[in-house]
Structure formats: structure tokens, C-alpha cells
């Protein structure tokens, strides 16, 4: 494993352009260092095994049990047999190609009903290889002209920026405030996009404990954005993997639960509510389409054409596993996640306390060091007196034993240069304390070097 994480490390510097494939002939996105951010963030912990890693948003992995995998698949078999599914049909489901949109639609519909109060027909659901495939399918299906523009919250999860780039879909960032994306900024970007003769087609947002910023969109803004979507003929692409971790009494309805006019396409993930290795996600697209006199179908059924060409289907093993897990957990992953939610809240609290300890406002405020205080989720954003990038993150990991993520990689059009993201989900409180002590050493040294030292 290399300890060089920047894009150059994976491009063949020593033997440029030997062989029949020229770098310049590849899709330009593959030559863009920003495109490497997903890999960098997930592999930093492996690349710097001695460093404490705040780089990723990896879920808590304290209680993995290998037996869980076979048990939950068996659970699915048992439920199917109980429901009268013949053995031969069950075997076919497991061993053969299955329906493109998946065979656990009823189970996901049940989860959405119990857990989120979302009522949608099974035929409007598609099982996907993680959120990321749901996103690619939705984007490919919904964006038909070079004039169709994707609006995305800024800063945003790197998955959206990379997917849009891979599909050559133009995008514009909508800067968020302390309460997430706000209606005025959305309207402003819609107006600017239309003024260029382009069509704002969809708005991507992360309503709860956003990655990277930790913000939560208030209920009134959710309703207002749905009105704007209706008035401006815009779809909302909702990505909500962290909402299930809300503290008691603070859970807000998802956009999809509030969506009475089919303006929302929900892009779901089981990465945080189950586990990321299953690579399971889903899409809800209950918009009804009539096509040249054919009987009406849901958008999810039409998007099935894209899914069939991207991946043919989703692994039967992973589907059986998630169906068994859903059954075992009463179709309510929010409830079942309460113990891990409490672990995450404890880690967030530990991180906030240690930040306050190491960066007293009396010393650091004047230098612009500060942070937000999210009420849940995995991430905290720290403001710095100097600019950071991946090279500096590597330096911090190697020399100070602590890694993090530069915020700039989450901005579609520049921004966040003097900010870093701390992912606190995967470190115990004692390690968080040590990690923030190391971070304080790094920041103090670097601030001194750049003339931005905090003075008592
Ligand atoms: C905002 C956001 N969406 C989606 C995902 C998960 O996507 P997937 O299901 O493809 O693993 C993550 C994981 O980090 C995330 O932070």
C-alpha cells in the first residue's frame, strides 16, 4: 500500500504515455485530482496506519460479527419459505439473474412505511448497488440535454460531484448557511442558471447532519424548498443517510415524506443503517410517466433501462442479506440503530469538548479558529487560520499522526480552503482526545510557520 494519496500517485509518472493509451485520450474526469477524493478519504486510514484518522465517515465498527451475514441470509430463506415461496423459486432468485429492479421491493417499502412514514408503491422502488448507483441512474435518466444543469448543495458529498463529472453533467453549487441550504440561495442560483439560457433540472441536497458540514435543514425550509421545486419545475434528489441518527425528539420528516407532488427522487443507502460492504442502496421514483399510449409506469420502472445497462441487477446475496436484516430488526433501522446512534453522539460530544479544550477562544478566536456544533451525525467542520489541502493532510498524518479531510474537496466551484472536516464516527473517545491533541500540535506549528499563531 502506498502512503502517497494524491492523484499523481496513481498516475504513471515514471513511464508517461508508454503503450497505446494516452492519458489525454481518457475521459477528462479521470485526470482530475478532485476525482480521487472518494478513494483518498476511504484509504487514508490504511495508508497511514499509525495515524488517528478523522478522514472518513466510516461507520462505527465495534460490533461486527461475521456470523451475522449467514444468519441474516438464512433469515431471509426462512421468511420466504414461511410466506410459501417454493424452494425452486427461492433457488432461482439466489442463483440466477433476477428482476433488474430487485426482489426485495416489498421489504424496502415496509421499512419506509415503518421507519419514515413514507408510503410508496413497490413498483416505484429500485434496489441498487449502494446510493452511488442510485445516483448515477437517476442522473443519467433525468439529464437529457447539455443545457440541463444540476444544482447541488455546496459543500457536498464528493459522490455527487464525481458522478456529475463522470456523466458530463454541468453543475452549480448552492452555498449553504448554518441551517443548511436556504431557499433564497436556491432561487438565486435558479435565476442565474436560467439567465444563461440553461435549465435547472434537479437540486441535490443532504437534509440531515450533512456530509461534510453537519447541517440540518429546518422543517419550514423543507416545505419552502418543495414549493420552489413545484413552482420552478425542479426535482429534488434527496440523499439522507444520517437522518436515522437524530437525537431523541429531534427527528424531522424527510423531503420524501413531505412530498405530495412527486417532486422528490429519494436516493437511499444501507451503508450507515446496515453496513457499507453490502453495497446496497435503493431509489424511490414514484413519478408517473405516460409514454406514447403505453400504460403509465413509474419513473423507477423507466429508469430500469439504465440500471439494466449499468449493472444488470443487484447481487442476490446482498439483497437476501438486507431483507433478512430488515426482518430481524422489525423493518425499523432507525430504532435498531439507537445503540450505534448513542455511540456516535458520545463521539461527537468528545470531539467538541476536546476542541474547546485545545482551542480556547481567548487564544484562537482572533485567528479565525472555530467550529460548528452539529447536534448529530458524523462530521464537524473546523475553521483554520491557513489554507489546507491533501498534501498538508498527508504531512499531518505522517508527521503528527492525525489525518482529516480538506474541506475544499467538497466544494464544486471553490471554497472551504481554510477549513477541514473531522469525521468522528470511527474513533473511540480516548482516541478522539488524543487525535485532537495531535491536531492542535499540527495547527499550532503550522500557524506559527505561516505567521498565524494563536497568542495567549
Ligand atoms: C452523503 C452521503 N451519501 C451517501 C453515502 C453512502 O453511499 P453508498 O451507499 O454508495 O455507500 C455517504 C457515505 O459516506 C454519504 O456521506
PDB file of N, CA and C in Angstrom, residues 81 86 95 106 178 215 267 309 332-333 349 354 446:
ATOM      1  N   UNK A  81     -39.773 -19.037   2.900  1.00  0.00           N
ATOM      2  CA  UNK A  81     -40.448 -20.349   2.991  1.00  0.00           C
ATOM      3  C   UNK A  81     -41.754 -20.204   3.761  1.00  0.00           C
ATOM      4  N   UNK A  86     -41.995 -21.252  -3.108  1.00  0.00           N
ATOM      5  CA  UNK A  86     -41.477 -22.602  -3.366  1.00  0.00           C
ATOM      6  C   UNK A  86     -39.945 -22.618  -3.408  1.00  0.00           C
ATOM      7  N   UNK A  95     -29.647 -17.956  -7.416  1.00  0.00           N
ATOM      8  CA  UNK A  95     -28.584 -18.387  -8.328  1.00  0.00           C
ATOM      9  C   UNK A  95     -28.611 -17.719  -9.704  1.00  0.00           C
ATOM     10  N   UNK A 106     -40.829  -5.243  -1.600  1.00  0.00           N
ATOM     11  CA  UNK A 106     -41.846  -5.225  -0.533  1.00  0.00           C
ATOM     12  C   UNK A 106     -41.179  -4.946   0.814  1.00  0.00           C
ATOM     13  N   UNK A 178     -25.581  28.194   8.088  1.00  0.00           N
ATOM     14  CA  UNK A 178     -25.533  27.351   9.288  1.00  0.00           C
ATOM     15  C   UNK A 178     -26.736  26.407   9.385  1.00  0.00           C
ATOM     16  N   UNK A 215     -24.883  20.114   8.867  1.00  0.00           N
ATOM     17  CA  UNK A 215     -26.080  20.954   8.989  1.00  0.00           C
ATOM     18  C   UNK A 215     -27.374  20.137   8.869  1.00  0.00           C
ATOM     19  N   UNK A 267     -32.787   8.928  -2.849  1.00  0.00           N
ATOM     20  CA  UNK A 267     -31.653   8.049  -3.145  1.00  0.00           C
ATOM     21  C   UNK A 267     -31.176   7.475  -1.812  1.00  0.00           C
ATOM     22  N   UNK A 309     -28.480  -1.601 -18.032  1.00  0.00           N
ATOM     23  CA  UNK A 309     -27.256  -1.415 -18.810  1.00  0.00           C
ATOM     24  C   UNK A 309     -26.039  -1.092 -17.931  1.00  0.00           C
ATOM     25  N   UNK A 332     -37.337  -1.434  11.038  1.00  0.00           N
ATOM     26  CA  UNK A 332     -37.126  -0.088  11.575  1.00  0.00           C
ATOM     27  C   UNK A 332     -35.642   0.076  11.925  1.00  0.00           C
ATOM     28  N   UNK A 333     -34.865   0.511  10.933  1.00  0.00           N
ATOM     29  CA  UNK A 333     -33.425   0.628  11.166  1.00  0.00           C
ATOM     30  C   UNK A 333     -33.110   1.837  12.028  1.00  0.00           C
ATOM     31  N   UNK A 349     -19.695  14.451  21.037  1.00  0.00           N
ATOM     32  CA  UNK A 349     -19.547  15.236  22.268  1.00  0.00           C
ATOM     33  C   UNK A 349     -18.067  15.277  22.680  1.00  0.00           C
ATOM     34  N   UNK A 354     -13.101  18.272  23.343  1.00  0.00           N
ATOM     35  CA  UNK A 354     -11.644  18.353  23.174  1.00  0.00           C
ATOM     36  C   UNK A 354     -11.230  19.532  22.298  1.00  0.00           C
ATOM     37  N   UNK A 446       1.834  24.787  12.365  1.00  0.00           N
ATOM     38  CA  UNK A 446       1.662  25.322  11.016  1.00  0.00           C
ATOM     39  C   UNK A 446       1.255  26.789  11.055  1.00  0.00           C
TER      40      UNK A 446
END
